[in-house]
Tab-separated table of C-alpha atoms in Angstrom:
chain	number	residue	atom	x	y	z
U	247	MET	CA	131.376	80.150	-24.497
U	248	LYS	CA	129.588	79.463	-21.217
U	249	ARG	CA	126.221	81.056	-20.490
U	250	ARG	CA	124.536	82.339	-17.366
U	251	ILE	CA	120.991	83.487	-16.621
U	252	LEU	CA	120.707	87.267	-16.399
U	253	GLY	CA	119.230	87.862	-12.961
U	254	GLY	CA	115.573	86.962	-12.872
U	255	THR	CA	114.948	87.762	-16.545
U	256	GLY	CA	115.214	84.176	-17.758
U	257	MET	CA	117.506	85.385	-20.566
U	258	SER	CA	120.614	83.283	-21.144
U	259	VAL	CA	123.701	85.403	-21.795
U	260	SER	CA	127.356	84.695	-22.481
U	261	GLU	CA	129.909	85.210	-19.708
U	262	TYR	CA	131.574	87.748	-21.982
U	263	ALA	CA	129.521	90.660	-23.285
U	264	LEU	CA	130.622	93.011	-26.028
U	265	GLY	CA	130.709	96.624	-24.920
U	266	THR	CA	130.577	99.052	-27.848
U	267	MET	CA	131.575	102.371	-26.302
U	268	MET	CA	134.695	102.440	-28.482
U	269	PHE	CA	132.788	102.106	-31.755
U	270	GLY	CA	132.319	105.486	-33.415
U	271	ALA	CA	133.882	108.886	-32.842
U	272	MET	CA	134.931	107.981	-29.287
U	273	GLY	CA	137.185	105.213	-30.571
U	274	ASN	CA	137.128	103.331	-33.871
U	275	THR	CA	135.661	105.556	-36.577
U	276	ASP	CA	135.739	102.797	-39.235
U	277	HIS	CA	132.146	101.546	-39.303
U	278	ASP	CA	132.896	98.543	-41.495
U	279	GLU	CA	135.698	97.372	-39.205
U	280	SER	CA	133.498	97.883	-36.143
U	281	VAL	CA	130.734	95.804	-37.757
U	282	ARG	CA	133.235	93.049	-38.519
U	283	MET	CA	134.355	93.096	-34.886
U	284	ILE	CA	130.794	92.669	-33.698
U	285	HIS	CA	130.379	89.725	-36.079
U	286	THR	CA	133.632	88.208	-34.786
U	287	ALA	CA	132.330	88.433	-31.229
U	288	LEU	CA	129.006	86.836	-32.170
U	289	ASP	CA	130.753	84.050	-34.077
U	290	ALA	CA	132.870	83.368	-30.967
U	291	GLY	CA	129.747	82.777	-28.882
U	292	ILE	CA	129.077	86.201	-27.367
U	293	ASN	CA	125.345	86.885	-27.454
U	294	LEU	CA	125.072	89.975	-25.230
U	295	VAL	CA	125.853	93.314	-26.888
U	296	ASP	CA	125.803	96.468	-24.765
U	297	THR	CA	125.722	100.058	-25.983
U	298	ALA	CA	124.259	103.440	-24.952
U	299	ASP	CA	122.615	106.424	-26.582
U	300	VAL	CA	125.411	108.721	-25.394
U	301	TYR	CA	128.241	106.704	-26.961
U	302	SER	CA	129.544	108.923	-29.776
U	303	GLY	CA	126.228	110.781	-29.733
U	304	GLY	CA	124.251	107.743	-30.927
U	305	GLU	CA	126.792	106.598	-33.517
U	306	SER	CA	127.602	103.429	-31.556
U	307	GLU	CA	123.936	102.421	-31.564
U	308	GLU	CA	123.801	102.970	-35.317
U	309	ILE	CA	126.856	100.731	-35.841
U	310	VAL	CA	125.325	98.022	-33.661
U	311	GLY	CA	122.088	98.275	-35.636
U	312	LYS	CA	123.982	97.728	-38.890
U	313	ALA	CA	125.886	94.757	-37.472
U	314	LEU	CA	122.779	92.980	-36.160
U	315	LYS	CA	120.862	92.955	-39.444
U	316	GLY	CA	119.851	89.345	-39.992
U	317	ARG	CA	121.159	88.320	-36.556
U	318	ARG	CA	118.941	90.325	-34.194
U	319	ASP	CA	116.996	87.334	-32.859
U	320	ASP	CA	120.222	85.651	-31.709
U	321	VAL	CA	121.362	88.598	-29.613
U	322	VAL	CA	120.428	89.952	-26.191
U	323	LEU	CA	120.623	93.656	-26.970
U	324	ALA	CA	121.247	96.129	-24.153
U	325	THR	CA	121.436	99.895	-24.282
U	326	LYS	CA	121.317	102.747	-21.800
U	327	PHE	CA	119.703	106.161	-21.332
U	328	GLY	CA	120.030	109.026	-18.871
U	329	LEU	CA	123.283	110.837	-19.604
U	330	ALA	CA	123.076	114.194	-21.372
U	331	MET	CA	122.219	114.050	-25.079
U	332	GLY	CA	122.612	117.786	-25.630
U	333	GLU	CA	122.587	121.102	-23.810
U	334	ASP	CA	118.849	120.989	-23.096
U	335	PRO	CA	118.435	119.759	-19.488
U	336	ASN	CA	115.271	117.924	-20.565
U	337	ARG	CA	117.368	115.645	-22.822
U	338	ARG	CA	118.799	113.635	-19.940
U	339	GLY	CA	117.842	111.981	-16.680
U	340	GLY	CA	114.992	109.704	-15.663
U	341	SER	CA	111.855	111.729	-16.301
U	342	ALA	CA	108.973	110.000	-18.064
U	343	ARG	CA	109.119	112.712	-20.718
U	344	TRP	CA	112.733	111.959	-21.606
U	345	ILE	CA	112.482	108.180	-21.283
U	346	ARG	CA	109.686	108.044	-23.862
U	347	ARG	CA	111.739	110.140	-26.284
U	348	ALA	CA	115.049	108.399	-25.582
U	349	VAL	CA	113.727	104.902	-26.178
U	350	GLU	CA	112.240	105.857	-29.544
U	351	ASP	CA	115.554	107.411	-30.583
U	352	SER	CA	117.454	104.283	-29.554
U	353	LEU	CA	115.029	101.950	-31.300
U	354	ARG	CA	115.429	103.977	-34.491
U	355	ARG	CA	119.222	104.020	-34.346
U	356	LEU	CA	119.395	100.325	-33.477
U	357	ASP	CA	116.902	99.527	-36.242
U	358	THR	CA	114.898	97.197	-34.025
U	359	ASP	CA	111.418	97.049	-32.546
U	360	HIS	CA	112.519	96.116	-29.035
U	361	ILE	CA	115.397	96.368	-26.574
U	362	ASP	CA	116.118	93.339	-24.406
U	363	LEU	CA	117.693	95.269	-21.527
U	364	TYR	CA	117.107	99.011	-21.095
U	365	GLN	CA	119.400	100.476	-18.435
U	366	MET	CA	119.422	103.788	-16.599
U	367	HIS	CA	122.990	105.004	-17.154
U	368	ARG	CA	123.136	106.901	-13.845
U	369	PRO	CA	120.662	107.527	-11.027
U	370	ASP	CA	118.828	110.841	-11.381
U	371	PRO	CA	118.585	112.699	-8.053
U	372	HIS	CA	116.188	115.230	-9.609
U	373	THR	CA	113.501	112.684	-10.528
U	374	ASP	CA	111.390	110.556	-8.212
U	375	ILE	CA	112.365	106.922	-8.798
U	376	ASP	CA	108.631	106.134	-8.781
U	377	GLU	CA	108.199	108.214	-11.958
U	378	THR	CA	111.194	106.582	-13.625
U	379	LEU	CA	110.075	103.030	-12.825
U	380	ALA	CA	106.508	103.798	-13.914
U	381	ALA	CA	107.724	105.022	-17.303
U	382	LEU	CA	110.020	102.010	-17.726
U	383	SER	CA	107.186	99.664	-16.776
U	384	ASP	CA	105.034	101.236	-19.484
U	385	LEU	CA	107.759	100.389	-22.014
U	386	VAL	CA	107.809	96.760	-20.864
U	387	ARG	CA	104.023	96.499	-21.138
U	388	ALA	CA	104.179	98.071	-24.600
U	389	GLY	CA	106.676	95.429	-25.736
U	390	LYS	CA	109.383	97.973	-26.545
U	391	VAL	CA	111.590	96.751	-23.687
U	392	ARG	CA	111.942	93.272	-22.227
U	393	ALA	CA	113.699	94.082	-18.931
U	394	VAL	CA	115.099	97.142	-17.151
U	395	GLY	CA	118.252	97.737	-15.167
U	396	GLY	CA	120.511	100.335	-13.627
U	397	SER	CA	124.138	101.378	-13.837
U	398	PHE	CA	126.344	102.984	-11.194
U	399	PHE	CA	123.555	102.699	-8.606
U	400	SER	CA	124.749	102.885	-5.014
U	401	PRO	CA	123.461	100.142	-2.691
U	402	GLU	CA	121.074	102.633	-1.115
U	403	GLU	CA	119.683	103.660	-4.491
U	404	THR	CA	119.256	100.025	-5.495
U	405	VAL	CA	117.336	99.253	-2.311
U	406	GLU	CA	115.104	102.317	-2.778
U	407	ALA	CA	114.363	101.283	-6.365
U	408	GLN	CA	113.528	97.721	-5.322
U	409	TRP	CA	111.251	98.821	-2.507
U	410	THR	CA	109.511	101.385	-4.694
U	411	ALA	CA	108.861	98.803	-7.381
U	412	GLU	CA	107.373	96.406	-4.844
U	413	ARG	CA	105.169	99.008	-3.164
U	414	ARG	CA	103.965	100.613	-6.389
U	415	GLY	CA	103.622	97.518	-8.538
U	416	HIS	CA	106.296	98.497	-11.063
U	417	HIS	CA	108.690	96.310	-13.003
U	418	ARG	CA	111.852	96.261	-10.933
U	419	LEU	CA	115.454	96.766	-11.907
U	420	ARG	CA	116.746	93.332	-12.864
U	421	THR	CA	120.398	94.238	-13.412
U	422	GLU	CA	123.192	96.491	-12.221
U	423	GLN	CA	126.175	97.568	-14.323
U	424	SER	CA	129.270	98.588	-12.358
U	425	PRO	CA	133.019	99.034	-12.827
U	426	TYR	CA	135.027	96.091	-11.517
U	427	SER	CA	138.627	95.013	-11.904
U	428	ILE	CA	141.494	93.766	-9.781
U	429	LEU	CA	142.408	97.411	-9.187
U	430	THR	CA	138.848	98.585	-8.472
U	431	ARG	CA	137.370	96.136	-5.971
U	432	GLY	CA	135.282	98.615	-4.001
U	433	VAL	CA	132.026	97.178	-5.381
U	434	GLU	CA	132.749	93.923	-3.550
U	435	SER	CA	131.897	95.518	-0.213
U	436	ARG	CA	128.265	96.555	-0.768
U	437	VAL	CA	127.277	96.910	-4.429
U	438	LEU	CA	127.690	93.261	-5.401
U	439	PRO	CA	126.180	91.837	-2.176
U	440	THR	CA	123.151	94.113	-2.567
U	441	ALA	CA	122.635	92.934	-6.144
U	442	GLN	CA	122.892	89.314	-4.994
U	443	ARG	CA	120.376	89.930	-2.214
U	444	TYR	CA	117.797	91.064	-4.781
U	445	GLY	CA	118.607	88.387	-7.331
U	446	MET	CA	119.913	90.927	-9.838
U	447	GLY	CA	122.169	90.147	-12.748
U	448	VAL	CA	125.453	92.036	-12.693
U	449	LEU	CA	127.259	93.322	-15.768
U	450	THR	CA	130.721	94.657	-15.062
U	451	PHE	CA	132.871	96.910	-17.220
U	452	GLY	CA	136.499	98.039	-17.190
U	453	PRO	CA	138.192	94.684	-16.404
U	454	LEU	CA	141.461	96.093	-17.783
U	455	ASN	CA	141.016	99.369	-15.870
U	456	SER	CA	141.434	101.683	-18.871
U	457	GLY	CA	144.546	99.849	-20.043
U	458	TRP	CA	146.354	99.484	-16.730
U	459	LEU	CA	145.890	95.708	-16.917
U	460	SER	CA	146.350	95.428	-20.687
U	461	GLY	CA	149.901	94.122	-20.377
U	462	ARG	CA	151.488	97.193	-21.980
U	463	SER	CA	155.016	97.906	-20.768
U	464	ASP	CA	153.962	101.463	-19.895
U	465	PRO	CA	150.239	101.710	-19.053
U	466	THR	CA	150.516	105.485	-18.643
U	467	ALA	CA	151.271	105.940	-22.358
U	468	GLY	CA	148.598	105.959	-25.051
U	469	HIS	CA	145.480	107.751	-26.183
U	470	ARG	CA	143.726	107.589	-22.808
U	471	SER	CA	146.518	109.408	-20.975
U	472	ALA	CA	145.360	112.727	-22.431
U	473	GLY	CA	142.210	114.771	-22.040
U	474	ALA	CA	139.639	114.440	-19.273
U	475	GLY	CA	140.993	111.083	-18.072
U	476	ALA	CA	144.614	112.185	-17.786
U	477	LYS	CA	144.537	112.200	-13.982
U	478	MET	CA	144.066	108.415	-14.052
U	479	PHE	CA	147.616	108.152	-15.471
U	480	ASP	CA	149.396	110.975	-13.636
U	481	LEU	CA	152.172	109.331	-11.642
U	482	GLY	CA	152.430	112.494	-9.589
U	483	LEU	CA	149.264	111.410	-7.775
U	484	PRO	CA	149.584	108.934	-4.868
U	485	GLY	CA	146.691	106.753	-6.032
U	486	VAL	CA	148.184	106.405	-9.513
U	487	ARG	CA	151.597	105.474	-8.092
U	488	ALA	CA	149.892	102.829	-5.948
U	489	LYS	CA	148.291	101.407	-9.080
U	490	ALA	CA	151.626	101.283	-10.866
U	491	ASP	CA	153.120	99.349	-7.948
U	492	ALA	CA	150.192	96.897	-7.930
U	493	VAL	CA	150.421	96.388	-11.692
U	494	ARG	CA	154.105	95.476	-11.413
U	495	GLU	CA	153.248	92.799	-8.849
U	496	LEU	CA	150.290	91.533	-10.869
U	497	THR	CA	152.418	91.370	-14.031
U	498	ALA	CA	154.942	89.184	-12.211
U	499	LEU	CA	152.153	86.991	-10.828
U	500	ALA	CA	150.592	86.544	-14.268
U	501	ALA	CA	153.975	85.558	-15.732
U	502	GLU	CA	154.480	83.062	-12.918
U	503	ALA	CA	151.046	81.583	-13.679
U	504	GLY	CA	151.825	81.429	-17.412
U	505	LEU	CA	149.037	83.845	-18.317
U	506	PRO	CA	148.972	87.152	-20.162
U	507	LEU	CA	147.990	89.890	-17.714
U	508	PRO	CA	144.706	90.723	-19.561
U	509	HIS	CA	143.648	87.075	-19.308
U	510	LEU	CA	144.341	87.054	-15.570
U	511	ALA	CA	142.405	90.305	-15.191
U	512	THR	CA	139.264	89.224	-17.032
U	513	ALA	CA	139.224	85.774	-15.421
U	514	PHE	CA	139.443	87.406	-11.999
U	515	VAL	CA	136.286	89.456	-12.584
U	516	ARG	CA	134.423	86.481	-14.005
U	517	ALA	CA	135.260	84.432	-10.898
U	518	HIS	CA	133.078	86.519	-8.562
U	519	PRO	CA	129.772	84.686	-7.957
U	520	ALA	CA	127.727	87.875	-8.302
U	521	VAL	CA	128.995	88.630	-11.812
U	522	THR	CA	126.807	87.475	-14.689
U	523	ALA	CA	128.821	88.851	-17.604
U	524	VAL	CA	132.046	90.783	-18.087
U	525	LEU	CA	131.865	93.577	-20.628
U	526	ILE	CA	134.902	93.791	-22.868
U	527	GLY	CA	135.292	97.006	-24.857
U	528	PRO	CA	137.912	96.583	-27.595
U	529	ARG	CA	138.750	99.386	-29.983
U	530	ARG	CA	140.786	97.366	-32.480
U	531	PRO	CA	140.325	93.824	-33.899
U	532	GLU	CA	143.567	92.540	-32.349
U	533	GLN	CA	142.355	93.606	-28.901
U	534	LEU	CA	139.146	91.649	-29.394
U	535	THR	CA	141.026	88.565	-30.589
U	536	ASP	CA	143.276	88.630	-27.528
U	537	LEU	CA	140.383	89.003	-25.082
U	538	LEU	CA	138.381	86.222	-26.730
U	539	ALA	CA	141.341	83.902	-26.191
U	540	ALA	CA	140.811	84.286	-22.433
U	541	ALA	CA	137.205	83.076	-22.466
U	542	ASP	CA	138.055	79.660	-21.010
U	543	VAL	CA	140.641	80.791	-18.445
U	544	ARG	CA	139.709	79.890	-14.876
U	545	LEU	CA	141.681	80.941	-11.805
U	546	GLY	CA	142.252	78.520	-8.930
U	547	ASP	CA	141.877	79.449	-5.273
U	548	ASP	CA	145.633	79.712	-4.768
U	549	LEU	CA	145.959	82.285	-7.548
U	550	LEU	CA	142.945	84.254	-6.316
U	551	ASP	CA	144.496	84.301	-2.831
U	552	ARG	CA	147.721	85.677	-4.294
U	553	ILE	CA	145.738	88.452	-5.994
U	554	ASP	CA	144.101	89.255	-2.639
U	555	GLU	CA	147.564	89.750	-1.160
U	556	ILE	CA	148.366	92.377	-3.789
U	557	VAL	CA	144.974	94.127	-3.779
U	558	PRO	CA	142.815	93.284	-0.738
U	559	PRO	CA	139.104	92.524	-1.285
U	560	GLY	CA	136.826	95.557	-1.288
U	561	VAL	CA	139.634	98.033	-2.020
U	562	ASP	CA	139.947	100.567	-4.840
U	563	VAL	CA	143.682	101.081	-5.249
U	564	ASN	CA	143.060	104.590	-6.586
U	565	PRO	CA	139.790	105.938	-5.126
U	566	ASP	CA	139.606	108.527	-7.921
U	567	ASP	CA	139.280	105.893	-10.655
U	568	PHE	CA	135.556	105.370	-10.406
U	569	TYR	CA	132.931	106.934	-8.253
U	570	ILE	CA	129.226	106.998	-7.635
U	571	ASP	CA	127.936	110.355	-8.818
U	572	PRO	CA	127.547	112.573	-5.725
U	573	THR	CA	124.104	113.672	-4.636
U	574	PRO	CA	123.152	117.369	-5.011
U	575	PRO	CA	123.898	118.283	-1.346
U	576	ILE	CA	127.523	117.315	-1.948
U	577	THR	CA	128.020	119.396	-5.080
U	578	ASP	CA	125.642	122.313	-4.416
U	579	LYS	CA	126.621	124.105	-1.213
U	580	ARG	CA	123.240	125.858	-1.083
U	581	LEU	CA	121.678	122.502	-0.201
U	582	ARG	CA	124.001	121.849	2.762
U	583	ARG	CA	123.739	125.239	4.462
U	584	ARG	CA	120.831	126.829	6.287
């Protein structure tokens, strides 16, 4: 599997990264099978494993820790902090107080003495980015973290973080993790160019867009069509109908090219020059096997142009799929009225 350098970190990572959100109560509850899947990915050449403290309440990190016993030195290990880890509002966000607690919890669950890439899962509008970067820099100096990054940062938030780091002498965010697929190309307009401008590595997730590009005959059926994410599959919504139309065209294009639709989808994301690694997040072994088979697929310019005709560059087919968390003045009317 081909490697790329992760931003300015000097770390060499595989073009595919293993995302582990689906390991644990949120997906595959069989720890032994999940460990075997991680080993399968490593044996196939993947060396970047990404998790988060919030995934299944820390269970995913524990599974990753089990799987990496004896193989830790061969892996670039990434995890994330910042989303709520309980009802207490102090157990979330980017405060120095929480960061120092969160990293110790993650190190314990991962059964390691350091994290290669520690990422802020979402920007925290309630905490000065100077405080967050100062706390993260302390972790780098202490040897507990090798590099720091962000996830779901808007271009403006990325620029503010970069400028703050330069002015205050902090370690800067070296990576950005964003959603990106053929159906969600909005990041092409500003997020990816901003990351390129600052020499940041980019990890992308959701190349199959929650199963829409998995090749299933009916993408609206399955376990993700219920619960909080049901609106992403409700054909009564205009954006969802637009996705269904695009998927039909993309399915025909993939067949014409002699490729399974998931292979076309992951190769498309990997083709963008800003993208360092594509996170794949299988729940079952057969899903992992299928995605690994696409590792060497490359799309020519003619095929990429055909994709552009179906979904234009910079466009999210359904704007409700992914979003940058709104700032407080948007959600709290008291902050937008005198």
